[in-house]
Tab-separated table of N, CA and C and ligand atoms in Angstrom:
chain	number	residue	atom	x	y	z
A	1	MET	N	0.837	-1.199	0.000
A	1	MET	CA	0.000	0.000	0.000
A	1	MET	C	0.881	1.262	0.000
A	2	THR	N	0.371	2.285	-0.614
A	2	THR	CA	1.026	3.594	-0.546
A	2	THR	C	0.010	4.626	-0.071
A	3	VAL	N	0.537	5.675	0.512
A	3	VAL	CA	-0.302	6.786	0.949
A	3	VAL	C	-0.442	7.749	-0.221
A	4	ARG	N	-1.673	7.988	-0.627
A	4	ARG	CA	-1.934	8.896	-1.745
A	4	ARG	C	-1.960	10.330	-1.223
A	5	LEU	N	-1.083	11.165	-1.800
A	5	LEU	CA	-0.991	12.561	-1.361
A	5	LEU	C	-1.135	13.504	-2.538
A	6	ARG	N	-2.023	14.485	-2.435
A	6	ARG	CA	-2.010	15.574	-3.398
A	6	ARG	C	-0.837	16.477	-3.022
A	7	ALA	N	-0.284	17.184	-4.004
A	7	ALA	CA	1.031	17.809	-3.799
A	7	ALA	C	1.055	18.791	-2.633
A	8	HIS	N	0.009	19.609	-2.471
A	8	HIS	CA	0.126	20.603	-1.401
A	8	HIS	C	0.024	19.947	-0.020
A	9	HIS	N	-0.528	18.764	0.042
A	9	HIS	CA	-0.581	18.079	1.339
A	9	HIS	C	0.788	17.582	1.791
A	10	LEU	N	1.713	17.433	0.862
A	10	LEU	CA	3.074	17.106	1.279
A	10	LEU	C	3.669	18.269	2.066
A	11	LEU	N	3.282	19.487	1.724
A	11	LEU	CA	3.713	20.657	2.506
A	11	LEU	C	2.990	20.696	3.846
A	12	CYS	N	1.689	20.478	3.806
A	12	CYS	CA	0.886	20.559	5.031
A	12	CYS	C	1.359	19.543	6.082
A	13	LEU	N	1.814	18.400	5.622
A	13	LEU	CA	2.311	17.380	6.560
A	13	LEU	C	3.486	17.892	7.375
A	14	LEU	N	4.262	18.807	6.795
A	14	LEU	CA	5.473	19.286	7.470
A	14	LEU	C	5.152	20.099	8.712
A	15	THR	N	3.983	20.748	8.720
A	15	THR	CA	3.619	21.615	9.842
A	15	THR	C	2.434	21.072	10.638
A	16	TYR	N	2.025	19.878	10.342
A	16	TYR	CA	0.834	19.318	10.999
A	16	TYR	C	1.085	19.111	12.502
A	17	VAL	N	0.256	19.764	13.294
A	17	VAL	CA	0.406	19.687	14.751
A	17	VAL	C	-0.851	19.128	15.417
A	18	GLY	N	-1.715	18.504	14.604
A	18	GLY	CA	-2.906	17.898	15.176
A	18	GLY	C	-4.126	18.791	15.130
A	19	ARG	N	-4.047	19.853	14.333
A	19	ARG	CA	-5.213	20.710	14.167
A	19	ARG	C	-5.758	20.547	12.760
A	20	GLY	N	-7.085	20.586	12.643
A	20	GLY	CA	-7.690	20.406	11.333
A	20	GLY	C	-9.162	20.752	11.371
A	21	TYR	N	-9.857	20.336	10.359
A	21	TYR	CA	-11.228	20.777	10.158
A	21	TYR	C	-12.241	20.101	11.077
A	22	SER	N	-11.953	18.898	11.507
A	22	SER	CA	-12.911	18.166	12.332
A	22	SER	C	-12.162	17.049	13.056
A	23	PRO	N	-12.740	16.484	14.115
A	23	PRO	CA	-12.084	15.345	14.787
A	23	PRO	C	-11.838	14.177	13.841
A	24	ALA	N	-12.757	13.906	12.928
A	24	ALA	CA	-12.560	12.800	11.984
A	24	ALA	C	-11.396	13.090	11.049
A	25	PHE	N	-11.289	14.341	10.647
A	25	PHE	CA	-10.181	14.731	9.769
A	25	PHE	C	-8.848	14.550	10.495
A	26	VAL	N	-8.772	15.000	11.736
A	26	VAL	CA	-7.530	14.882	12.514
A	26	VAL	C	-7.191	13.407	12.758
A	27	ALA	N	-8.189	12.609	13.071
A	27	ALA	CA	-7.937	11.182	13.312
A	27	ALA	C	-7.400	10.513	12.049
A	28	GLY	N	-7.965	10.845	10.912
A	28	GLY	CA	-7.480	10.293	9.655
A	28	GLY	C	-6.065	10.766	9.346
A	29	TYR	N	-5.812	12.031	9.630
A	29	TYR	CA	-4.479	12.614	9.405
A	29	TYR	C	-3.448	11.885	10.262
A	30	ASP	N	-3.795	11.646	11.519
A	30	ASP	CA	-2.870	10.942	12.426
A	30	ASP	C	-2.557	9.541	11.916
A	31	ARG	N	-3.543	8.876	11.364
A	31	ARG	CA	-3.298	7.530	10.837
A	31	ARG	C	-2.343	7.584	9.644
A	32	ILE	N	-2.485	8.599	8.825
A	32	ILE	CA	-1.596	8.732	7.669
A	32	ILE	C	-0.171	9.041	8.118
A	33	VAL	N	-0.031	9.920	9.101
A	33	VAL	CA	1.299	10.221	9.648
A	33	VAL	C	1.943	8.945	10.190
A	34	ALA	N	1.174	8.133	10.872
A	34	ALA	CA	1.712	6.893	11.433
A	34	ALA	C	2.176	5.954	10.332
A	35	ARG	N	1.425	5.873	9.251
A	35	ARG	CA	1.819	5.015	8.131
A	35	ARG	C	3.114	5.514	7.488
A	36	LEU	N	3.224	6.810	7.293
A	36	LEU	CA	4.436	7.370	6.683
A	36	LEU	C	5.638	7.184	7.597
A	37	ASP	N	5.434	7.413	8.873
A	37	ASP	CA	6.538	7.250	9.832
A	37	ASP	C	6.974	5.785	9.927
A	38	ALA	N	6.075	4.882	9.613
A	38	ALA	CA	6.415	3.452	9.635
A	38	ALA	C	7.145	3.020	8.364
A	39	GLY	N	7.274	3.944	7.402
A	39	GLY	CA	8.032	3.641	6.193
A	39	GLY	C	7.195	3.308	4.980
A	40	GLU	N	5.876	3.421	5.111
A	40	GLU	CA	5.023	3.185	3.945
A	40	GLU	C	5.278	4.271	2.908
A	41	GLY	N	5.329	3.907	1.645
A	41	GLY	CA	5.607	4.872	0.597
A	41	GLY	C	4.452	5.834	0.386
A	42	ALA	N	4.789	6.988	-0.179
A	42	ALA	CA	3.771	7.962	-0.569
A	42	ALA	C	3.809	8.074	-2.085
A	43	VAL	N	2.672	8.419	-2.668
A	43	VAL	CA	2.606	8.661	-4.105
A	43	VAL	C	1.844	9.966	-4.328
A	44	LEU	N	2.387	10.811	-5.197
A	44	LEU	CA	1.735	12.083	-5.490
A	44	LEU	C	0.622	11.875	-6.513
A	45	VAL	N	-0.555	12.357	-6.184
A	45	VAL	CA	-1.724	12.167	-7.044
A	45	VAL	C	-2.372	13.509	-7.353
A	46	ALA	N	-3.174	13.528	-8.395
A	46	ALA	CA	-3.965	14.707	-8.736
A	46	ALA	C	-5.316	14.592	-8.050
A	47	GLY	N	-5.776	15.676	-7.469
A	47	GLY	CA	-7.097	15.689	-6.860
A	47	GLY	C	-7.103	15.137	-5.453
A	48	PRO	N	-8.307	14.882	-4.920
A	48	PRO	CA	-8.450	14.439	-3.534
A	48	PRO	C	-7.619	13.196	-3.229
A	49	ASP	N	-7.069	13.172	-2.018
A	49	ASP	CA	-6.150	12.108	-1.625
A	49	ASP	C	-6.622	11.443	-0.335
A	50	ASP	N	-5.719	10.704	0.286
A	50	ASP	CA	-6.101	9.986	1.510
A	50	ASP	C	-6.355	10.932	2.679
A	51	ILE	N	-5.711	12.101	2.678
A	51	ILE	CA	-5.978	13.081	3.742
A	51	ILE	C	-7.364	13.691	3.552
A	52	CYS	N	-7.763	13.887	2.311
A	52	CYS	CA	-9.088	14.446	2.021
A	52	CYS	C	-10.214	13.475	2.382
A	53	ALA	N	-9.911	12.193	2.425
A	53	ALA	CA	-10.954	11.168	2.471
A	53	ALA	C	-12.069	11.425	3.482
A	54	PRO	N	-11.764	11.833	4.743
A	54	PRO	CA	-12.869	12.031	5.688
A	54	PRO	C	-13.789	13.198	5.327
A	55	MET	N	-13.319	14.086	4.425
A	55	MET	CA	-14.086	15.284	4.105
A	55	MET	C	-14.904	15.131	2.825
A	56	LEU	N	-14.619	14.098	2.050
A	56	LEU	CA	-15.321	13.943	0.776
A	56	LEU	C	-16.803	13.670	1.023
A	57	GLY	N	-17.628	14.282	0.225
A	57	GLY	CA	-19.064	14.113	0.396
A	57	GLY	C	-19.666	15.086	1.377
A	58	ALA	N	-18.805	15.887	2.022
A	58	ALA	CA	-19.301	16.856	3.006
A	58	ALA	C	-19.325	18.266	2.440
A	59	GLY	N	-19.211	18.371	1.116
A	59	GLY	CA	-19.271	19.688	0.490
A	59	GLY	C	-18.054	20.531	0.778
A	60	HIS	N	-16.946	19.899	1.066
A	60	HIS	CA	-15.758	20.662	1.385
A	60	HIS	C	-15.057	21.084	0.096
A	61	HIS	N	-13.858	21.669	0.240
A	61	HIS	CA	-13.210	22.318	-0.902
A	61	HIS	C	-12.343	21.391	-1.748
A	62	CYS	N	-12.328	20.107	-1.461
A	62	CYS	CA	-11.335	19.200	-2.056
A	62	CYS	C	-11.335	19.180	-3.582
A	63	HIS	N	-12.490	19.423	-4.200
A	63	HIS	CA	-12.579	19.363	-5.665
A	63	HIS	C	-12.504	20.740	-6.315
A	64	GLU	N	-12.326	21.786	-5.535
A	64	GLU	CA	-12.398	23.131	-6.107
A	64	GLU	C	-11.152	23.464	-6.924
A	65	PRO	N	-11.344	24.220	-8.014
A	65	PRO	CA	-10.197	24.599	-8.860
A	65	PRO	C	-9.102	25.331	-8.087
A	66	ARG	N	-9.470	26.126	-7.093
A	66	ARG	CA	-8.426	26.862	-6.357
A	66	ARG	C	-7.534	25.901	-5.563
A	67	ILE	N	-8.069	24.761	-5.196
A	67	ILE	CA	-7.243	23.784	-4.478
A	67	ILE	C	-6.355	23.033	-5.472
A	68	ALA	N	-6.888	22.790	-6.668
A	68	ALA	CA	-6.055	22.202	-7.722
A	68	ALA	C	-4.912	23.149	-8.090
A	69	ALA	N	-5.194	24.446	-8.077
A	69	ALA	CA	-4.135	25.427	-8.358
A	69	ALA	C	-3.078	25.396	-7.252
A	70	ARG	N	-3.535	25.190	-6.041
A	70	ARG	CA	-2.580	25.068	-4.912
A	70	ARG	C	-1.684	23.846	-5.116
A	71	ASP	N	-2.273	22.756	-5.575
A	71	ASP	CA	-1.474	21.559	-5.867
A	71	ASP	C	-0.448	21.848	-6.963
A	72	ALA	N	-0.874	22.565	-7.991
A	72	ALA	CA	0.038	22.849	-9.111
A	72	ALA	C	1.223	23.682	-8.632
A	73	ALA	N	0.952	24.647	-7.767
A	73	ALA	CA	2.046	25.470	-7.239
A	73	ALA	C	2.981	24.638	-6.368
A	74	ALA	N	2.410	23.766	-5.576
A	74	ALA	CA	3.235	22.906	-4.718
A	74	ALA	C	4.064	21.945	-5.566
A	75	LEU	N	3.435	21.397	-6.588
A	75	LEU	CA	4.145	20.427	-7.439
A	75	LEU	C	5.322	21.092	-8.148
A	76	ALA	N	5.120	22.294	-8.625
A	76	ALA	CA	6.209	23.004	-9.300
A	76	ALA	C	7.364	23.244	-8.340
A	77	ALA	N	7.037	23.636	-7.115
A	77	ALA	CA	8.088	23.906	-6.132
A	77	ALA	C	8.813	22.626	-5.733
A	78	LEU	N	8.053	21.576	-5.527
A	78	LEU	CA	8.667	20.303	-5.111
A	78	LEU	C	9.502	19.700	-6.239
A	79	ALA	N	9.025	19.843	-7.469
A	79	ALA	CA	9.803	19.343	-8.607
A	79	ALA	C	11.100	20.119	-8.731
A	80	GLY	N	11.031	21.432	-8.513
A	80	GLY	CA	12.238	22.236	-8.575
A	80	GLY	C	13.233	21.851	-7.494
A	81	LEU	N	12.719	21.589	-6.318
A	81	LEU	CA	13.576	21.220	-5.185
A	81	LEU	C	14.243	19.872	-5.395
A	82	SER	N	13.531	18.979	-6.039
A	82	SER	CA	14.002	17.587	-6.141
A	82	SER	C	14.595	17.254	-7.500
A	83	GLY	N	14.787	18.259	-8.348
A	83	GLY	CA	15.298	17.973	-9.684
A	83	GLY	C	14.318	17.171	-10.519
A	84	GLY	N	13.040	17.341	-10.238
A	84	GLY	CA	12.007	16.657	-11.010
A	84	GLY	C	11.587	15.317	-10.450
A	85	ALA	N	12.252	14.878	-9.395
A	85	ALA	CA	11.928	13.554	-8.844
A	85	ALA	C	10.531	13.527	-8.221
A	86	LEU	N	10.141	14.622	-7.621
A	86	LEU	CA	8.803	14.681	-7.015
A	86	LEU	C	7.835	15.198	-8.072
A	87	SER	N	7.179	14.269	-8.723
A	87	SER	CA	6.235	14.608	-9.781
A	87	SER	C	5.008	13.721	-9.612
A	88	LEU	N	3.964	13.995	-10.362
A	88	LEU	CA	2.764	13.177	-10.248
A	88	LEU	C	3.084	11.716	-10.551
A	89	GLY	N	2.641	10.849	-9.697
A	89	GLY	CA	2.889	9.425	-9.872
A	89	GLY	C	4.158	8.939	-9.202
A	90	ALA	N	4.987	9.881	-8.758
A	90	ALA	CA	6.227	9.487	-8.087
A	90	ALA	C	5.899	8.828	-6.751
A	91	THR	N	6.556	7.716	-6.493
A	91	THR	CA	6.388	7.003	-5.226
A	91	THR	C	7.684	7.117	-4.438
A	92	PHE	N	7.572	7.453	-3.171
A	92	PHE	CA	8.780	7.705	-2.386
A	92	PHE	C	8.475	7.500	-0.909
A	93	PRO	N	9.485	7.104	-0.151
A	93	PRO	CA	9.315	7.073	1.298
A	93	PRO	C	9.680	8.441	1.864
A	94	LEU	N	9.051	8.819	2.921
A	94	LEU	CA	9.410	10.067	3.593
A	94	LEU	C	10.346	9.733	4.750
A	95	SER	N	11.622	9.695	4.442
A	95	SER	CA	12.605	9.421	5.491
A	95	SER	C	12.772	10.644	6.381
A	96	ARG	N	13.396	10.428	7.517
A	96	ARG	CA	13.666	11.568	8.413
A	96	ARG	C	14.524	12.611	7.716
A	97	ASP	N	15.497	12.168	6.932
A	97	ASP	CA	16.356	13.119	6.229
A	97	ASP	C	15.552	13.937	5.218
A	98	GLU	N	14.645	13.279	4.510
A	98	GLU	CA	13.868	14.016	3.515
A	98	GLU	C	12.913	14.987	4.183
A	99	VAL	N	12.321	14.575	5.274
A	99	VAL	CA	11.446	15.496	6.007
A	99	VAL	C	12.245	16.710	6.479
A	100	ALA	N	13.457	16.473	6.948
A	100	ALA	CA	14.293	17.586	7.405
A	100	ALA	C	14.628	18.526	6.248
A	101	ARG	N	14.934	17.962	5.086
A	101	ARG	CA	15.255	18.802	3.920
A	101	ARG	C	14.041	19.601	3.471
A	102	LEU	N	12.899	18.936	3.454
A	102	LEU	CA	11.681	19.646	3.069
A	102	LEU	C	11.359	20.753	4.064
A	103	ARG	N	11.536	20.475	5.341
A	103	ARG	CA	11.249	21.512	6.344
A	103	ARG	C	12.228	22.683	6.218
A	104	ALA	N	13.476	22.392	5.907
A	104	ALA	CA	14.448	23.480	5.727
A	104	ALA	C	14.023	24.374	4.569
A	105	ALA	N	13.578	23.764	3.481
A	105	ALA	CA	13.124	24.550	2.329
A	105	ALA	C	11.832	25.297	2.655
A	106	PHE	N	10.948	24.645	3.400
A	106	PHE	CA	9.692	25.285	3.804
A	106	PHE	C	9.991	26.529	4.644
A	107	ALA	N	10.922	26.400	5.566
A	107	ALA	CA	11.222	27.507	6.477
A	107	ALA	C	11.772	28.726	5.747
A	108	THR	N	12.462	28.489	4.632
A	108	THR	CA	12.986	29.623	3.862
A	108	THR	C	11.917	30.229	2.967
A	109	GLY	N	10.815	29.542	2.819
A	109	GLY	CA	9.757	29.998	1.912
A	109	GLY	C	9.920	29.496	0.494
A	110	ALA	N	10.976	28.726	0.242
A	110	ALA	CA	11.302	28.316	-1.131
A	110	ALA	C	10.235	27.438	-1.772
A	111	ILE	N	9.448	26.743	-0.947
A	111	ILE	CA	8.441	25.829	-1.532
A	111	ILE	C	7.037	26.202	-1.052
A	112	ARG	N	6.839	27.487	-0.699
A	112	ARG	CA	5.566	27.868	-0.090
A	112	ARG	C	4.645	28.690	-0.978
A	113	ALA	N	4.870	28.737	-2.258
A	113	ALA	CA	3.956	29.481	-3.130
A	113	ALA	C	2.540	28.955	-3.002
A	114	ALA	N	2.421	27.650	-2.749
A	114	ALA	CA	1.095	27.038	-2.639
A	114	ALA	C	0.320	27.529	-1.430
A	115	CYS	N	1.001	28.125	-0.475
A	115	CYS	CA	0.357	28.543	0.775
A	115	CYS	C	-0.395	29.872	0.631
A	116	ALA	N	-0.198	30.561	-0.485
A	116	ALA	CA	-0.838	31.868	-0.661
A	116	ALA	C	-2.350	31.743	-0.538
A	117	GLY	N	-2.923	32.526	0.353
A	117	GLY	CA	-4.368	32.534	0.517
A	117	GLY	C	-4.919	31.433	1.384
A	118	CYS	N	-4.093	30.574	1.926
A	118	CYS	CA	-4.579	29.479	2.775
A	118	CYS	C	-4.936	30.009	4.167
A	119	GLN	N	-6.031	29.543	4.690
A	119	GLN	CA	-6.500	30.005	5.994
A	119	GLN	C	-5.577	29.599	7.144
A	120	TRP	N	-4.715	28.623	6.904
A	120	TRP	CA	-3.829	28.121	7.953
A	120	TRP	C	-2.443	28.757	7.892
A	121	THR	N	-2.260	29.732	7.034
A	121	THR	CA	-0.915	30.289	6.837
A	121	THR	C	-0.295	30.790	8.136
A	122	GLY	N	-1.075	31.488	8.953
A	122	GLY	CA	-0.536	32.022	10.195
A	122	GLY	C	-0.025	30.926	11.110
A	123	LEU	N	-0.810	29.867	11.228
A	123	LEU	CA	-0.391	28.734	12.060
A	123	LEU	C	0.893	28.112	11.501
A	124	CYS	N	0.922	27.875	10.202
A	124	CYS	CA	2.098	27.226	9.608
A	124	CYS	C	3.328	28.123	9.707
A	125	ASP	N	3.138	29.431	9.590
A	125	ASP	CA	4.254	30.365	9.798
A	125	ASP	C	4.824	30.193	11.203
A	126	GLN	N	3.943	30.116	12.199
A	126	GLN	CA	4.385	29.980	13.591
A	126	GLN	C	5.111	28.654	13.807
A	127	VAL	N	4.563	27.597	13.240
A	127	VAL	CA	5.179	26.272	13.417
A	127	VAL	C	6.593	26.277	12.828
A	128	ALA	N	6.725	26.839	11.643
A	128	ALA	CA	8.052	26.890	11.019
A	128	ALA	C	8.995	27.771	11.832
A	129	ALA	N	8.471	28.892	12.340
A	129	ALA	CA	9.320	29.833	13.084
A	129	ALA	C	9.852	29.217	14.375
A	130	ARG	N	9.121	28.299	14.943
A	130	ARG	CA	9.601	27.675	16.181
A	130	ARG	C	10.299	26.332	15.910
A	131	GLY	N	10.773	26.172	14.699
A	131	GLY	CA	11.582	25.009	14.368
A	131	GLY	C	10.805	23.722	14.251
A	132	PHE	N	9.516	23.829	13.945
A	132	PHE	CA	8.654	22.668	13.712
A	132	PHE	C	8.445	21.831	14.986
A	133	SER	N	8.666	22.439	16.126
A	133	SER	CA	8.406	21.702	17.370
A	133	SER	C	6.912	21.433	17.491
A	134	GLY	N	6.586	20.277	18.010
A	134	GLY	CA	5.183	19.909	18.179
A	134	GLY	C	4.552	19.285	16.961
A	135	THR	N	5.303	19.192	15.870
A	135	THR	CA	4.736	18.562	14.676
A	135	THR	C	4.699	17.043	14.859
A	136	ARG	N	3.769	16.421	14.182
A	136	ARG	CA	3.539	14.984	14.400
A	136	ARG	C	4.288	14.084	13.422
A	137	LEU	N	4.619	14.600	12.239
A	137	LEU	CA	5.354	13.779	11.283
A	137	LEU	C	6.832	13.777	11.657
A	138	ALA	N	7.389	12.604	11.868
A	138	ALA	CA	8.821	12.498	12.167
A	138	ALA	C	9.607	12.088	10.930
A	139	GLY	N	8.974	11.322	10.068
A	139	GLY	CA	9.681	10.722	8.951
A	139	GLY	C	10.090	9.310	9.319
A	140	ALA	N	10.253	8.493	8.302
A	140	ALA	CA	10.589	7.093	8.537
A	140	ALA	C	12.060	6.960	8.918
A	141	ASP	N	12.309	6.066	9.826
A	141	ASP	CA	13.669	5.844	10.321
A	141	ASP	C	14.403	4.899	9.380
A	142	LEU	N	14.753	5.420	8.212
A	142	LEU	CA	15.410	4.616	7.181
A	142	LEU	C	16.910	4.826	7.272
A	143	VAL	N	17.650	3.750	7.277
A	143	VAL	CA	19.108	3.850	7.384
A	143	VAL	C	19.693	4.446	6.110
A	144	THR	N	19.218	3.964	4.979
A	144	THR	CA	19.698	4.470	3.691
A	144	THR	C	18.509	4.915	2.860
A	145	PRO	N	18.214	6.211	2.841
A	145	PRO	CA	17.093	6.668	2.028
A	145	PRO	C	17.299	6.289	0.570
A	146	PRO	N	16.273	5.714	-0.086
A	146	PRO	CA	16.410	5.336	-1.491
A	146	PRO	C	16.677	6.513	-2.410
A	147	ARG	N	16.236	7.677	-2.002
A	147	ARG	CA	16.448	8.858	-2.852
A	147	ARG	C	16.516	10.060	-1.938
A	148	ALA	N	17.492	10.895	-2.171
A	148	ALA	CA	17.619	12.101	-1.359
A	148	ALA	C	17.154	13.285	-2.171
A	149	LEU	N	16.434	14.182	-1.519
A	149	LEU	CA	15.996	15.393	-2.198
A	149	LEU	C	17.169	16.342	-2.339
A	150	GLY	N	17.082	17.209	-3.322
A	150	GLY	CA	18.078	18.246	-3.468
A	150	GLY	C	17.872	19.333	-2.438
A	151	THR	N	18.696	20.309	-2.457
A	151	THR	CA	18.556	21.446	-1.560
A	151	THR	C	18.245	22.661	-2.394
A	152	PRO	N	17.521	23.613	-1.823
A	152	PRO	CA	17.155	24.794	-2.604
A	152	PRO	C	18.388	25.651	-2.930
A	153	ASP	N	18.300	26.367	-4.030
A	153	ASP	CA	19.418	27.259	-4.381
A	153	ASP	C	19.526	28.389	-3.379
B	1	SF4	S1	-0.302	27.333	4.866
B	1	SF4	FE1	-1.954	25.968	4.200
B	1	SF4	S2	-1.191	25.019	2.274
B	1	SF4	FE2	0.585	25.892	3.363
B	1	SF4	S3	1.399	24.175	4.580
B	1	SF4	FE3	-0.005	25.343	5.894
B	1	SF4	S4	-1.993	24.294	5.719
B	1	SF4	FE4	-0.709	23.623	3.989
Protein backbone atom coordinates (compact mmCIF):
# COMPACT_ATOMS: atom_id res chain seq x y z
CA MET A 1 0.00 0.00 0.00
CA THR A 2 1.03 3.59 -0.55
CA VAL A 3 -0.30 6.79 0.95
CA ARG A 4 -1.93 8.90 -1.74
CA LEU A 5 -0.99 12.56 -1.36
CA ARG A 6 -2.01 15.57 -3.40
CA ALA A 7 1.03 17.81 -3.80
CA HIS A 8 0.13 20.60 -1.40
CA HIS A 9 -0.58 18.08 1.34
CA LEU A 10 3.07 17.11 1.28
CA LEU A 11 3.71 20.66 2.51
CA CYS A 12 0.89 20.56 5.03
CA LEU A 13 2.31 17.38 6.56
CA LEU A 14 5.47 19.29 7.47
CA THR A 15 3.62 21.62 9.84
CA TYR A 16 0.83 19.32 11.00
CA VAL A 17 0.41 19.69 14.75
CA GLY A 18 -2.91 17.90 15.18
CA ARG A 19 -5.21 20.71 14.17
CA GLY A 20 -7.69 20.41 11.33
CA TYR A 21 -11.23 20.78 10.16
CA SER A 22 -12.91 18.17 12.33
CA PRO A 23 -12.08 15.34 14.79
CA ALA A 24 -12.56 12.80 11.98
CA PHE A 25 -10.18 14.73 9.77
CA VAL A 26 -7.53 14.88 12.51
CA ALA A 27 -7.94 11.18 13.31
CA GLY A 28 -7.48 10.29 9.65
CA TYR A 29 -4.48 12.61 9.41
CA ASP A 30 -2.87 10.94 12.43
CA ARG A 31 -3.30 7.53 10.84
CA ILE A 32 -1.60 8.73 7.67
CA VAL A 33 1.30 10.22 9.65
CA ALA A 34 1.71 6.89 11.43
CA ARG A 35 1.82 5.02 8.13
CA LEU A 36 4.44 7.37 6.68
CA ASP A 37 6.54 7.25 9.83
CA ALA A 38 6.42 3.45 9.63
CA GLY A 39 8.03 3.64 6.19
CA GLU A 40 5.02 3.19 3.95
CA GLY A 41 5.61 4.87 0.60
CA ALA A 42 3.77 7.96 -0.57
CA VAL A 43 2.61 8.66 -4.11
CA LEU A 44 1.74 12.08 -5.49
CA VAL A 45 -1.72 12.17 -7.04
CA ALA A 46 -3.97 14.71 -8.74
CA GLY A 47 -7.10 15.69 -6.86
CA PRO A 48 -8.45 14.44 -3.53
CA ASP A 49 -6.15 12.11 -1.62
CA ASP A 50 -6.10 9.99 1.51
CA ILE A 51 -5.98 13.08 3.74
CA CYS A 52 -9.09 14.45 2.02
CA ALA A 53 -10.95 11.17 2.47
CA PRO A 54 -12.87 12.03 5.69
CA MET A 55 -14.09 15.28 4.11
CA LEU A 56 -15.32 13.94 0.78
CA GLY A 57 -19.06 14.11 0.40
CA ALA A 58 -19.30 16.86 3.01
CA GLY A 59 -19.27 19.69 0.49
CA HIS A 60 -15.76 20.66 1.39
CA HIS A 61 -13.21 22.32 -0.90
CA CYS A 62 -11.33 19.20 -2.06
CA HIS A 63 -12.58 19.36 -5.66
CA GLU A 64 -12.40 23.13 -6.11
CA PRO A 65 -10.20 24.60 -8.86
CA ARG A 66 -8.43 26.86 -6.36
CA ILE A 67 -7.24 23.78 -4.48
CA ALA A 68 -6.06 22.20 -7.72
CA ALA A 69 -4.14 25.43 -8.36
CA ARG A 70 -2.58 25.07 -4.91
CA ASP A 71 -1.47 21.56 -5.87
CA ALA A 72 0.04 22.85 -9.11
CA ALA A 73 2.05 25.47 -7.24
CA ALA A 74 3.23 22.91 -4.72
CA LEU A 75 4.14 20.43 -7.44
CA ALA A 76 6.21 23.00 -9.30
CA ALA A 77 8.09 23.91 -6.13
CA LEU A 78 8.67 20.30 -5.11
CA ALA A 79 9.80 19.34 -8.61
CA GLY A 80 12.24 22.24 -8.57
CA LEU A 81 13.58 21.22 -5.18
CA SER A 82 14.00 17.59 -6.14
CA GLY A 83 15.30 17.97 -9.68
CA GLY A 84 12.01 16.66 -11.01
CA ALA A 85 11.93 13.55 -8.84
CA LEU A 86 8.80 14.68 -7.01
CA SER A 87 6.24 14.61 -9.78
CA LEU A 88 2.76 13.18 -10.25
CA GLY A 89 2.89 9.42 -9.87
CA ALA A 90 6.23 9.49 -8.09
CA THR A 91 6.39 7.00 -5.23
CA PHE A 92 8.78 7.71 -2.39
CA PRO A 93 9.32 7.07 1.30
CA LEU A 94 9.41 10.07 3.59
CA SER A 95 12.61 9.42 5.49
CA ARG A 96 13.67 11.57 8.41
CA ASP A 97 16.36 13.12 6.23
CA GLU A 98 13.87 14.02 3.51
CA VAL A 99 11.45 15.50 6.01
CA ALA A 100 14.29 17.59 7.41
CA ARG A 101 15.25 18.80 3.92
CA LEU A 102 11.68 19.65 3.07
CA ARG A 103 11.25 21.51 6.34
CA ALA A 104 14.45 23.48 5.73
CA ALA A 105 13.12 24.55 2.33
CA PHE A 106 9.69 25.28 3.80
CA ALA A 107 11.22 27.51 6.48
CA THR A 108 12.99 29.62 3.86
CA GLY A 109 9.76 30.00 1.91
CA ALA A 110 11.30 28.32 -1.13
CA ILE A 111 8.44 25.83 -1.53
CA ARG A 112 5.57 27.87 -0.09
CA ALA A 113 3.96 29.48 -3.13
CA ALA A 114 1.10 27.04 -2.64
CA CYS A 115 0.36 28.54 0.77
CA ALA A 116 -0.84 31.87 -0.66
CA GLY A 117 -4.37 32.53 0.52
CA CYS A 118 -4.58 29.48 2.77
CA GLN A 119 -6.50 30.01 5.99
CA TRP A 120 -3.83 28.12 7.95
CA THR A 121 -0.92 30.29 6.84
CA GLY A 122 -0.54 32.02 10.19
CA LEU A 123 -0.39 28.73 12.06
CA CYS A 124 2.10 27.23 9.61
CA ASP A 125 4.25 30.37 9.80
CA GLN A 126 4.39 29.98 13.59
CA VAL A 127 5.18 26.27 13.42
CA ALA A 128 8.05 26.89 11.02
CA ALA A 129 9.32 29.83 13.08
CA ARG A 130 9.60 27.68 16.18
CA GLY A 131 11.58 25.01 14.37
CA PHE A 132 8.65 22.67 13.71
CA SER A 133 8.41 21.70 17.37
CA GLY A 134 5.18 19.91 18.18
CA THR A 135 4.74 18.56 14.68
CA ARG A 136 3.54 14.98 14.40
CA LEU A 137 5.35 13.78 11.28
CA ALA A 138 8.82 12.50 12.17
CA GLY A 139 9.68 10.72 8.95
CA ALA A 140 10.59 7.09 8.54
CA ASP A 141 13.67 5.84 10.32
CA LEU A 142 15.41 4.62 7.18
CA VAL A 143 19.11 3.85 7.38
CA THR A 144 19.70 4.47 3.69
CA PRO A 145 17.09 6.67 2.03
CA PRO A 146 16.41 5.34 -1.49
CA ARG A 147 16.45 8.86 -2.85
CA ALA A 148 17.62 12.10 -1.36
CA LEU A 149 16.00 15.39 -2.20
CA GLY A 150 18.08 18.25 -3.47
CA THR A 151 18.56 21.45 -1.56
CA PRO A 152 17.15 24.79 -2.60
CA ASP A 153 19.42 27.26 -4.38
S1 LIG B 1 -0.30 27.33 4.87
FE1 LIG B 1 -1.95 25.97 4.20
S2 LIG B 1 -1.19 25.02 2.27
FE2 LIG B 1 0.59 25.89 3.36
S3 LIG B 1 1.40 24.17 4.58
FE3 LIG B 1 -0.01 25.34 5.89
S4 LIG B 1 -1.99 24.29 5.72
FE4 LIG B 1 -0.71 23.62 3.99
